XYZ file of C-alpha atoms in Angstrom:
737
model
C 0.000 0.000 0.000
C 1.182 3.517 -0.770
C 0.058 6.588 1.146
C 0.764 9.968 -0.464
C 3.520 11.772 1.408
C 3.745 15.526 0.945
C 6.870 15.777 3.124
C 10.024 14.010 1.856
C 11.539 11.699 4.496
C 15.223 12.549 4.665
C 17.979 11.222 6.914
C 18.029 14.614 8.647
C 14.273 14.472 9.338
C 14.603 10.945 10.724
C 17.409 12.079 13.033
C 15.368 15.083 14.187
C 12.739 12.599 15.353
C 15.264 10.793 17.553
C 15.225 7.686 15.368
C 18.590 6.048 14.702
C 19.429 4.663 11.228
C 19.064 1.022 12.286
C 15.701 1.802 13.890
C 14.535 3.527 10.725
C 15.519 0.451 8.722
C 13.448 -1.600 11.142
C 10.478 0.670 10.392
C 10.968 0.204 6.647
C 11.138 -3.568 7.074
C 8.054 -3.568 9.288
C 5.715 -1.568 7.051
C 7.302 -2.380 3.679
C 7.419 1.223 2.464
C 8.538 4.716 3.343
C 6.473 6.140 6.226
C 4.461 9.314 5.951
C 5.607 12.192 8.100
C 2.678 11.501 10.446
C 3.745 7.859 10.696
C 7.332 8.934 11.323
C 6.076 11.094 14.175
C 4.053 8.208 15.566
C 7.059 5.883 15.530
C 9.162 8.630 17.102
C 6.654 8.926 19.927
C 6.099 5.223 20.516
C 9.696 4.041 20.121
C 11.462 6.727 22.103
C 13.032 5.941 25.448
C 10.365 7.731 27.477
C 7.495 5.623 26.129
C 9.091 2.306 25.157
C 11.670 1.751 27.941
C 13.878 0.235 25.261
C 17.105 0.516 27.287
C 15.618 -0.510 30.621
C 12.913 -3.067 29.840
C 15.060 -6.180 30.201
C 16.211 -5.074 33.655
C 12.814 -3.887 34.858
C 11.519 -7.415 34.231
C 13.803 -8.678 37.026
C 12.027 -6.670 39.734
C 9.524 -8.388 42.059
C 6.017 -7.174 41.246
C 3.675 -9.646 42.932
C 2.369 -10.253 46.427
C -0.884 -11.037 48.187
C -1.541 -7.320 48.586
C -0.947 -6.511 44.889
C -4.073 -6.022 42.780
C -2.328 -4.545 39.733
C 1.379 -4.339 39.041
C 3.365 -2.502 36.345
C 1.849 -2.060 32.894
C -1.204 0.038 33.643
C -1.509 3.746 34.411
C -0.688 3.124 38.086
C -0.123 0.315 40.570
C -2.830 -0.923 42.925
C -2.631 -2.528 46.370
C -5.383 -3.920 48.579
C -5.874 -1.989 51.837
C -8.803 -4.018 53.158
C -12.502 -3.281 53.623
C -13.085 -3.535 49.862
C -10.750 -0.597 49.183
C -7.540 -0.224 47.200
C -4.786 2.369 47.010
C -3.812 3.428 43.480
C -0.426 5.152 43.188
C 2.471 6.005 40.925
C 5.455 8.320 40.548
C 6.674 9.860 37.291
C 9.309 12.313 36.148
C 8.962 15.651 34.413
C 12.637 16.486 34.455
C 13.457 17.878 31.029
C 10.346 20.100 30.783
C 11.011 21.504 34.271
C 14.537 22.557 33.329
C 13.313 24.352 30.211
C 10.202 25.963 31.724
C 10.182 25.259 35.482
C 6.680 26.452 36.367
C 4.757 24.678 33.603
C 7.118 21.709 33.602
C 6.485 21.026 37.276
C 2.789 21.906 37.112
C 2.064 19.528 34.246
C 4.117 16.834 35.974
C 1.667 17.073 38.877
C -1.314 17.103 36.505
C -0.083 14.055 34.619
C 0.436 11.908 37.697
C -2.973 12.852 39.087
C -4.580 11.729 35.807
C -2.741 8.404 36.007
C -4.488 7.812 39.335
C -8.030 8.931 38.579
C -7.983 7.283 35.136
C -8.202 4.031 37.080
C -11.267 5.139 39.028
C -9.510 6.422 42.155
C -10.073 9.768 43.843
C -6.663 11.327 44.608
C -6.015 11.856 48.320
C -2.324 12.797 48.412
C 0.572 14.073 46.336
C 4.309 14.208 46.968
C 7.369 15.220 45.005
C 11.105 14.589 44.935
C 13.035 17.620 43.675
C 16.741 17.899 42.942
C 18.591 21.020 41.913
C 22.146 22.048 41.130
C 24.698 23.836 43.244
C 23.015 26.712 45.119
C 25.763 28.972 43.767
C 24.939 28.117 40.151
C 23.294 31.108 38.430
C 20.219 29.124 37.343
C 19.483 27.189 40.532
C 17.459 29.815 42.395
C 15.304 30.461 39.316
C 14.612 26.740 38.934
C 13.751 26.262 42.615
C 11.339 29.193 42.569
C 9.647 28.082 39.345
C 9.353 24.391 40.202
C 8.017 24.948 43.718
C 5.521 27.490 42.372
C 4.432 25.065 39.648
C 3.930 22.166 42.057
C 1.926 24.349 44.430
C 0.035 26.173 41.714
C -1.325 22.968 40.201
C -1.851 20.856 43.309
C -3.419 23.659 45.345
C -5.822 24.622 42.571
C -6.780 21.020 41.856
C -7.450 20.443 45.547
C -5.142 17.603 46.558
C -2.850 17.873 49.607
C 0.891 17.826 48.883
C 2.010 16.003 51.998
C 5.710 15.243 51.645
C 8.776 14.851 49.502
C 12.447 15.670 49.123
C 14.540 18.667 48.080
C 18.256 18.228 47.493
C 21.086 20.245 45.958
C 24.184 18.905 44.187
C 26.355 20.226 41.333
C 25.579 17.145 39.212
C 22.071 18.554 38.691
C 23.296 21.938 37.386
C 22.187 21.098 33.847
C 19.371 18.682 34.683
C 17.157 19.313 37.661
C 14.825 16.466 38.618
C 11.094 16.802 39.236
C 9.530 13.485 40.268
C 5.813 13.678 41.047
C 3.880 11.127 43.128
C 0.122 10.737 43.588
C -2.087 8.274 45.411
C -5.830 7.738 45.423
C -8.518 5.499 46.885
C -10.950 3.339 44.915
C -13.341 0.494 45.552
C -11.751 -2.828 44.690
C -14.706 -3.793 42.491
C -14.671 -0.501 40.561
C -11.209 -0.303 38.977
C -10.834 0.800 35.347
C -8.142 -0.346 32.947
C -6.858 0.666 29.511
C -7.533 -2.621 27.687
C -10.094 -2.113 24.932
C -12.600 -4.896 24.235
C -15.206 -5.365 21.522
C -15.208 -4.489 17.824
C -16.962 -1.404 16.506
C -17.028 0.343 19.885
C -16.888 4.140 19.835
C -13.623 5.805 20.857
C -14.362 9.060 22.648
C -12.169 12.096 23.253
C -12.779 13.696 26.676
C -11.647 16.871 28.423
C -9.847 19.932 27.099
C -9.138 20.893 23.514
C -5.959 19.964 21.635
C -3.375 22.635 20.913
C 0.180 22.820 19.669
C 1.820 22.745 23.108
C 3.954 19.756 24.008
C 4.546 18.464 20.481
C 7.614 16.179 20.639
C 7.551 16.350 24.440
C 8.197 12.617 24.839
C 10.943 12.681 22.219
C 12.614 15.637 23.925
C 12.491 13.737 27.230
C 14.427 10.885 25.586
C 17.497 12.902 24.623
C 20.259 14.621 26.523
C 20.549 18.393 26.471
C 23.090 20.477 24.607
C 23.526 24.217 24.296
C 20.095 24.473 22.640
C 18.038 23.501 25.706
C 16.228 26.848 25.812
C 15.093 26.386 22.202
C 13.035 23.356 23.289
C 10.545 25.528 25.203
C 7.674 24.851 22.716
C 7.842 21.136 23.647
C 6.673 21.929 27.199
C 2.970 21.511 27.897
C 0.762 24.129 29.527
C -1.526 23.003 32.334
C -4.924 24.122 33.632
C -5.600 22.624 37.095
C -9.179 23.912 37.185
C -9.980 21.981 34.004
C -8.348 18.912 35.517
C -10.564 19.172 38.593
C -13.604 19.229 36.300
C -12.176 16.288 34.379
C -11.739 14.323 37.607
C -15.344 14.830 38.676
C -16.687 14.110 35.197
C -14.635 10.909 34.866
C -15.655 9.578 38.271
C -19.311 10.322 37.501
C -18.938 8.683 34.098
C -17.367 5.586 35.644
C -20.233 5.300 38.117
C -22.706 5.321 35.191
C -21.449 1.971 33.833
C -20.493 3.556 30.510
C -16.767 2.811 30.273
C -15.136 -0.181 28.574
C -11.563 1.196 28.723
C -10.010 4.539 29.557
C -6.544 6.012 29.202
C -5.202 9.473 29.911
C -3.378 11.343 27.174
C 0.032 11.761 28.741
C 3.356 11.323 26.954
C 2.804 11.234 23.176
C -0.813 12.289 23.681
C -3.447 10.864 21.356
C -0.948 8.482 19.760
C 0.113 6.655 22.897
C -3.341 6.468 24.480
C -5.009 5.067 21.349
C -2.244 2.573 20.598
C -2.077 1.283 24.175
C -5.822 0.697 24.408
C -5.950 -1.107 21.090
C -2.773 -3.147 21.539
C -3.720 -4.355 25.034
C -7.024 -5.622 23.652
C -5.543 -7.147 20.471
C -7.762 -4.793 18.477
C -7.315 -2.222 15.773
C -8.133 1.472 16.105
C -9.434 3.891 13.498
C -9.375 7.641 14.249
C -11.025 10.441 12.263
C -9.038 13.502 13.243
C -11.468 16.077 11.883
C -13.588 15.234 14.952
C -10.829 16.031 17.459
C -11.677 19.235 19.379
C -8.882 21.730 18.629
C -8.220 25.123 20.145
C -6.015 26.282 17.262
C -6.830 26.688 13.590
C -5.453 24.479 10.864
C -3.827 21.797 12.993
C -2.350 18.996 10.907
C -2.704 15.293 11.569
C 0.934 15.237 12.640
C 0.324 17.984 15.215
C -2.845 16.421 16.594
C -1.271 12.995 16.988
C 1.819 14.301 18.809
C 0.368 17.150 20.866
C 0.690 16.693 24.618
C -1.947 19.230 25.549
C -3.083 18.550 29.083
C -6.325 17.510 30.815
C -7.401 15.034 28.107
C -8.628 11.424 28.173
C -9.465 8.780 25.595
C -12.197 6.243 26.270
C -13.771 3.211 24.672
C -17.476 3.637 25.366
C -20.432 1.274 25.591
C -22.424 2.396 22.503
C -25.766 2.430 24.274
C -24.345 4.835 26.866
C -23.263 7.590 24.470
C -26.079 9.989 25.349
C -25.539 9.459 29.096
C -21.805 10.005 28.805
C -22.149 13.090 26.606
C -24.592 14.669 29.058
C -22.150 14.174 31.937
C -19.279 15.898 30.146
C -21.410 18.703 28.812
C -22.662 19.310 32.365
C -19.059 19.771 33.504
C -18.291 22.076 30.555
C -15.808 19.698 28.911
C -15.422 18.441 25.359
C -16.927 15.099 24.406
C -16.360 13.853 20.856
C -16.541 10.471 19.160
C -13.267 10.387 17.225
C -13.042 6.772 16.097
C -13.870 3.129 16.702
C -12.285 -0.191 17.533
C -11.754 -2.677 14.696
C -10.679 -6.287 14.227
C -7.764 -5.334 11.945
C -4.996 -4.844 14.520
C -4.100 -1.745 12.501
C -3.695 1.847 13.651
C -5.592 3.722 10.945
C -5.588 7.550 10.952
C -7.765 9.640 8.631
C -8.023 13.395 8.277
C -10.725 14.912 6.065
C -10.974 11.612 4.182
C -7.244 11.250 3.544
C -5.330 8.339 5.096
C -2.481 9.826 7.138
C -1.253 6.620 8.799
C -1.887 2.881 8.520
C 0.369 0.898 10.836
C 0.418 -2.462 12.663
C -0.763 -1.573 16.161
C 0.845 -4.401 18.166
C 4.295 -3.599 16.808
C 3.813 0.035 17.789
C 2.669 -0.782 21.297
C 4.520 -3.950 22.217
C 7.446 -4.469 19.867
C 9.537 -1.326 20.082
C 13.289 -1.900 19.937
C 14.643 -3.543 23.072
C 18.315 -3.098 23.855
C 20.614 -5.128 26.048
C 23.117 -2.320 26.328
C 26.689 -3.037 27.384
C 27.426 -1.953 30.920
C 30.440 -1.404 33.111
C 29.946 -2.006 36.804
C 31.051 0.686 39.220
C 34.175 -0.388 41.064
C 33.559 -0.713 44.804
C 35.168 2.169 46.730
C 38.030 1.486 49.078
C 37.055 1.102 52.742
C 37.124 4.255 54.841
C 37.486 3.339 58.537
C 36.101 5.901 60.966
C 39.558 6.075 62.518
C 40.767 7.630 59.264
C 38.116 10.380 59.408
C 38.903 13.407 61.573
C 36.591 14.157 64.472
C 35.201 17.703 64.631
C 36.997 20.221 66.792
C 33.609 21.508 67.894
C 30.675 19.056 67.878
C 28.078 21.782 68.296
C 29.438 23.726 65.340
C 29.455 20.564 63.197
C 25.829 19.825 64.083
C 24.714 23.380 63.305
C 26.621 23.286 60.014
C 24.754 20.162 58.942
C 21.218 21.114 60.003
C 21.742 24.650 58.715
C 23.152 23.671 55.319
C 21.348 23.378 51.974
C 20.657 19.651 52.199
C 19.546 19.242 55.814
C 17.915 22.570 56.598
C 14.168 22.940 57.078
C 12.045 22.662 53.924
C 9.320 24.809 55.473
C 9.788 27.492 52.779
C 8.837 24.810 50.251
C 5.973 22.971 51.905
C 4.238 26.040 53.233
C 3.598 26.970 49.593
C 1.654 23.727 49.217
C -1.827 23.211 50.607
C -0.968 20.155 52.664
C -4.202 20.196 54.690
C -6.873 20.400 51.967
C -9.523 17.615 52.220
C -9.012 17.606 55.996
C -7.438 14.158 56.326
C -3.728 14.988 56.594
C -2.604 13.490 59.910
C 1.091 14.470 59.771
C 2.468 17.658 58.309
C 5.645 17.518 56.198
C 8.907 17.259 58.095
C 8.581 13.844 59.718
C 9.605 10.395 58.539
C 6.491 9.757 56.430
C 3.294 11.555 55.571
C 0.104 10.065 56.980
C -3.320 10.593 55.412
C -6.606 9.149 56.635
C -8.300 7.277 53.793
C -11.644 9.038 54.235
C -13.646 11.127 56.674
C -15.303 8.176 58.387
C -12.508 5.643 58.787
C -9.656 5.540 61.303
C -7.569 3.721 58.685
C -4.624 5.653 57.276
C -1.982 5.443 54.578
C 1.646 6.457 55.010
C 3.767 7.767 52.140
C 7.491 8.402 51.794
C 9.921 9.228 48.971
C 13.569 8.314 49.472
C 16.934 7.903 47.788
C 20.552 8.838 48.601
C 22.150 9.595 45.217
C 25.659 9.884 46.657
C 25.330 6.295 47.921
C 24.132 5.156 44.488
C 27.057 6.863 42.778
C 29.617 5.313 45.116
C 28.125 1.809 44.985
C 24.945 1.447 42.900
C 24.005 -1.955 44.312
C 24.171 -0.877 47.961
C 22.626 2.486 47.059
C 19.650 0.762 45.417
C 19.172 -1.453 48.458
C 19.403 1.530 50.796
C 16.792 3.584 48.905
C 14.229 0.806 49.359
C 15.281 0.134 52.950
C 14.960 3.792 53.910
C 11.474 4.046 52.424
C 10.519 0.872 54.340
C 12.054 2.329 57.513
C 10.280 5.682 57.190
C 6.904 3.978 56.857
C 7.722 1.708 59.784
C 8.768 4.678 61.925
C 5.215 6.059 61.904
C 3.758 2.624 62.673
C 2.720 1.640 59.139
C 3.030 -1.771 57.541
C 4.909 -1.224 54.251
C 2.855 -2.509 51.303
C 4.576 -1.693 48.003
C 6.664 0.834 46.119
C 6.658 2.880 42.961
C 10.032 3.862 41.557
C 11.333 6.776 39.504
C 14.685 5.779 38.029
C 16.635 8.894 37.011
C 19.968 8.330 35.244
C 22.223 9.769 32.564
C 22.886 8.467 29.042
C 22.426 4.657 28.928
C 24.557 4.466 25.810
C 27.563 5.079 28.045
C 28.542 1.743 29.675
C 29.408 3.333 33.020
C 25.942 4.941 33.234
C 24.245 1.698 32.217
C 26.330 0.008 34.902
C 24.912 2.404 37.486
C 21.403 1.560 36.308
C 21.978 -2.201 36.435
C 23.575 -2.051 39.882
C 20.749 0.035 41.328
C 18.092 -2.261 39.822
C 19.807 -5.309 41.328
C 19.917 -3.652 44.744
C 16.311 -2.484 44.536
C 15.175 -5.957 43.545
C 17.005 -7.675 46.379
C 15.651 -5.245 48.974
C 12.079 -5.521 47.684
C 12.219 -9.309 47.830
C 13.734 -9.394 51.319
C 11.219 -6.900 52.719
C 8.113 -8.161 50.854
C 7.867 -4.699 49.342
C 7.046 -5.238 45.629
C 7.290 -2.722 42.802
C 3.810 -2.046 41.390
C 4.430 0.970 39.160
C 7.115 3.404 38.138
C 8.954 5.402 35.540
C 12.402 5.503 33.956
C 14.006 8.823 33.060
C 17.248 8.483 31.127
C 19.466 10.931 29.235
C 19.599 13.334 32.182
C 22.817 14.817 30.835
C 23.953 18.136 29.474
C 26.976 18.293 27.187
C 28.000 14.832 28.346
C 27.797 15.567 32.084
C 25.308 13.295 33.805
C 23.438 13.495 37.081
C 24.160 11.310 40.072
C 22.193 8.066 39.717
C 18.899 8.865 41.438
C 16.464 5.927 41.713
C 13.776 7.582 43.833
C 11.570 5.155 45.759
C 7.995 6.053 46.691
C 6.733 3.798 49.450
C 3.164 3.206 50.636
C 2.197 1.702 53.989
C -1.002 0.951 55.874
C -1.999 2.061 59.380
C -5.068 0.210 60.686
C -5.689 3.099 63.099
C -4.177 6.563 62.725
C -4.663 7.135 66.457
C -1.794 4.699 67.025
C 0.699 6.376 64.671
C 4.012 7.827 65.858
C 5.623 11.188 65.069
C 9.226 12.314 65.480
C 8.507 14.930 68.171
C 9.550 14.444 71.780
C 6.261 14.667 73.712
C 7.215 15.119 77.353
C 10.053 15.365 79.836
C 11.613 12.363 81.519
C 11.028 9.707 78.860
C 13.744 7.219 77.989
C 15.597 7.825 74.727
C 16.222 4.377 73.237
C 18.629 3.594 70.412
C 17.517 0.624 68.297
C 19.974 -1.045 65.934
C 23.303 -0.243 67.543
C 25.780 2.617 67.511
C 27.100 4.317 64.416
C 30.395 3.191 62.936
C 30.233 4.134 59.243
C 31.307 7.551 57.954
C 31.907 6.762 54.269
C 29.650 8.834 51.955
C 28.215 10.489 55.068
C 26.640 13.896 55.453
C 29.311 14.714 58.035
C 32.033 13.899 55.536
C 30.416 16.116 52.879
C 29.150 19.092 54.883
C 31.796 19.364 57.618
C 34.943 17.977 56.003
C 34.127 18.853 52.370
C 34.675 15.318 51.063
C 32.539 12.899 49.055
C 34.379 9.594 49.224
C 34.347 6.157 50.751
C 31.739 3.418 50.438
C 28.111 3.908 51.440
C 26.891 2.075 54.543
C 26.119 -1.589 53.828
C 22.498 -2.649 54.155
C 21.716 -5.779 56.165
C 18.187 -6.520 54.997
C 17.551 -9.187 57.631
C 18.454 -6.651 60.320
C 16.216 -4.061 58.651
C 13.315 -6.448 58.923
C 13.977 -7.545 62.511
C 14.563 -4.035 63.805
C 11.664 -2.510 61.904
C 9.198 -5.175 62.964
C 10.140 -4.548 66.603
C 9.661 -0.780 66.253
C 6.320 -1.112 64.460
C 4.997 -3.533 67.063
C 6.054 -1.229 69.909
C 4.313 1.728 68.273
C 1.085 -0.188 67.692
C 1.057 -1.409 71.303
C 1.317 2.169 72.557
C 4.793 1.792 74.071
C 6.456 4.560 72.019
C 5.683 8.275 72.200
C 8.125 9.360 69.456
C 9.976 7.503 66.730
C 12.526 8.566 64.140
C 14.700 6.570 61.785
C 18.406 7.417 61.630
C 19.518 8.450 58.177
C 21.364 11.487 56.784
C 23.541 13.043 59.466
C 23.342 10.088 61.828
C 22.146 9.866 65.431
C 22.958 13.469 66.311
C 20.780 14.891 63.529
C 17.914 12.525 64.367
C 18.025 13.698 68.002
C 18.142 17.356 66.957
C 15.122 16.895 64.671
C 13.137 15.190 67.449
C 14.028 18.002 69.850
C 13.036 20.719 67.360
C 9.769 18.981 66.470
C 8.710 18.815 70.126
C 10.483 21.905 71.471
C 11.933 19.636 74.136
C 15.600 18.876 74.596
C 17.332 15.688 75.734
C 20.306 14.573 77.794
C 22.253 11.799 76.063
C 24.802 9.729 77.975
C 27.627 9.288 75.489
C 31.072 10.125 76.868
C 33.918 11.563 74.837
C 35.808 8.785 73.071
C 37.947 8.342 69.940
C 34.920 6.945 68.079
C 32.314 9.453 69.306
C 32.165 11.158 65.905
C 31.268 7.800 64.328
C 28.615 7.137 66.973
C 27.035 10.546 66.410
C 27.453 11.094 62.659
C 27.647 7.504 61.375
C 24.942 6.582 58.870
C 24.747 2.861 59.621
C 21.400 1.475 58.489
C 18.470 -0.295 60.209
C 18.476 2.105 63.165
C 15.866 4.158 65.024
C 15.617 6.519 67.977
C 12.561 6.054 70.201
C 11.139 8.060 73.087
C 9.613 5.574 75.510
C 7.599 6.287 78.671
C 9.428 4.805 81.658
C 6.628 2.304 82.346
C 7.256 0.637 78.962
C 11.061 0.649 78.829
C 11.734 -2.795 80.261
C 9.089 -4.459 78.084
C 10.632 -2.872 74.998
C 14.140 -3.989 75.943
C 12.918 -7.511 76.706
C 11.146 -7.721 73.329
C 14.296 -6.485 71.603
C 16.465 -9.103 73.299
C 13.976 -11.856 72.445
C 14.097 -10.836 68.769
C 17.878 -10.373 68.572
C 17.541 -6.607 68.088
C 20.177 -4.317 69.648
C 18.433 -1.752 71.861
C 19.688 0.397 74.736
C 18.666 3.450 76.713
C 21.061 6.270 75.846
C 19.434 9.186 77.675
C 16.327 11.041 78.732
C 14.101 13.618 77.077
C 13.718 17.019 78.717
C 15.257 20.419 79.296
C 15.774 23.364 76.974
C 18.827 21.937 75.186
C 20.217 18.906 73.417
C 23.129 17.740 75.560
C 25.433 14.876 74.601
C 27.855 14.053 77.395
C 30.491 16.742 77.539
C 30.740 16.919 73.734
C 28.017 19.494 73.162
C 25.101 21.382 74.629
C 22.952 23.350 72.179
C 19.650 24.975 73.043
C 16.587 23.925 71.086
C 16.139 27.587 70.202
C 19.604 27.679 68.632
C 18.858 24.484 66.719
C 15.643 26.015 65.370
C 17.388 29.195 64.270
C 20.093 27.305 62.377
C 17.636 24.856 60.860
C 15.091 27.395 59.610
C 17.374 30.145 58.308
C 19.122 28.938 55.167
C 16.388 28.331 52.599
C 14.377 31.557 53.159
C 17.609 33.540 53.118
C 18.759 31.819 49.938
C 15.468 32.343 48.127
C 15.316 36.007 49.158
C 18.849 36.380 47.716
C 20.371 37.258 51.073
C 22.926 34.479 50.469
């Protein structure tokens, strides 16, 4: 078959679409002719890294994705876990890195909008959002602009849509100077018997376009996200989508009402690659063909071509396969909400993707090959060489422990994030049970139930750079620990795997090592991966980011009244260290912030110890024996104690004498450890339970007083801690620094 092609397909045009010569030859072999320019665009969208996972697919298949709690694993819009009582939690995390570097406000805003659609496309009402943000060196001339724009975009969309942004991460490092990271997370609640999927069924069923009109924003967005940046990054601004959170709120309500009307066969949001990806995925999953008549697509701009309509990533749009007898009902719902509703095609038995525009055939392609048979690469990789050991005895102790502590908690990476989260409406809907700043966010599932969900996002990129395997394990373990520290039973994770150019063997080696570590930790902790996203080519002029496999964890609290927070609650309670004293200073915050070094191995992760120690802590919390709980992570024991003191405005007296290894005990980042505040009446029971379960636990001090005192090494008032902790970010953003 020949389709007239008004635009000559040249080698330069193929390259502009991100298609390599061997991939183009594969296209020619597949369809037996030269593609039209619209078909070239479709292949570009479906076969790019962002949509096809062609460099990562073989490794993603090694991750554990099943468990008794898993209702739906990877492959749909979001993952689903059972939370009991006929309810499920639907959640996912995705990146919007490249768009947020080019246009930080809209890039971040549409990242939030996209992840919310992934959740409510499946029939869930969103109840919480989080984000993991990484920026370059604070001294870099673009960093402040990016921070301001991204934070404004996250808040502007989430606040207007009406979902609480309850937690996340913000980190600075020079490796992100040319590629900031914006990873957006969302979770929602649905009834287990009312979940909607993207698999189309039935021949001759109407395909319906829902939501906002199509424009020229975001064309080639997915292709742009699958390439590293050069000097022309600013010229890519037209590939960034523009969001409208008020339209998305209308779309949410209309979709949920539509789903309740028993009208939907399949539904898919128009995210990356827009109309192309959504139509192909629905048809391919159902082993059906799809025919689209583009003259019926609602457009907000005049004279849009088939190429532009198929590749636009305009926001707040859905595609649905509708029960034919329900067309009038469905149309009335969307017209009531003031949104577009248009029948733009039908399902067929041809397994072809057939595109027409004003009677002309613009594309006729095999749909399964587009959706399921993109190139898959087993790229060569070079494993990262394990760093040399760095004994604590080879790391200098601070001359002034108080000054070292204040340096860490008052620096860019450990200071308060209040300036960020106070721009987010974290209390909307009225079910937020813990404000940002603790170990994990906690949200009650609805207004009637005492049941809650805990959420955390974690990764230590410097660990992953030094030793990807241990870094991958640690990211999962820390998410598991943060959920445990509030009393939640960890259920499952979503991951957002951010790396540089996979065509470089050392970068691919980082990816492989992190995946292996993530997989081992998930298996050991019964913490499966149910959804996620891969973001590669986070490089500018050949300089890549630190490997950053962000882990979003979800846990269940049967009763939010039994949850723990990090704040000391009262004077005279025992301060209990669970998991042993610190010994490991390699890759530590102390090493970086106080001594100006980034070397040594990351702390090893003993997954059996993680499980034993965490199970003990969770049980103690649920039995009401713990008044405050905090996991020990960045900065070690001393930072955990300072954060507990600041959260409760109560100090503590810690009985650790001066010794040659005191700096390791205080700043060591050994894993599987917690600090607990325990009422005196429960101390012995806790210690007995720990001994019975082979968990190291000891009383190291007492809560109370106006200062944090550690032996004779330091005494710092809680007021001084607060001042140091709260000062840096507001001063930086107001350009006082």
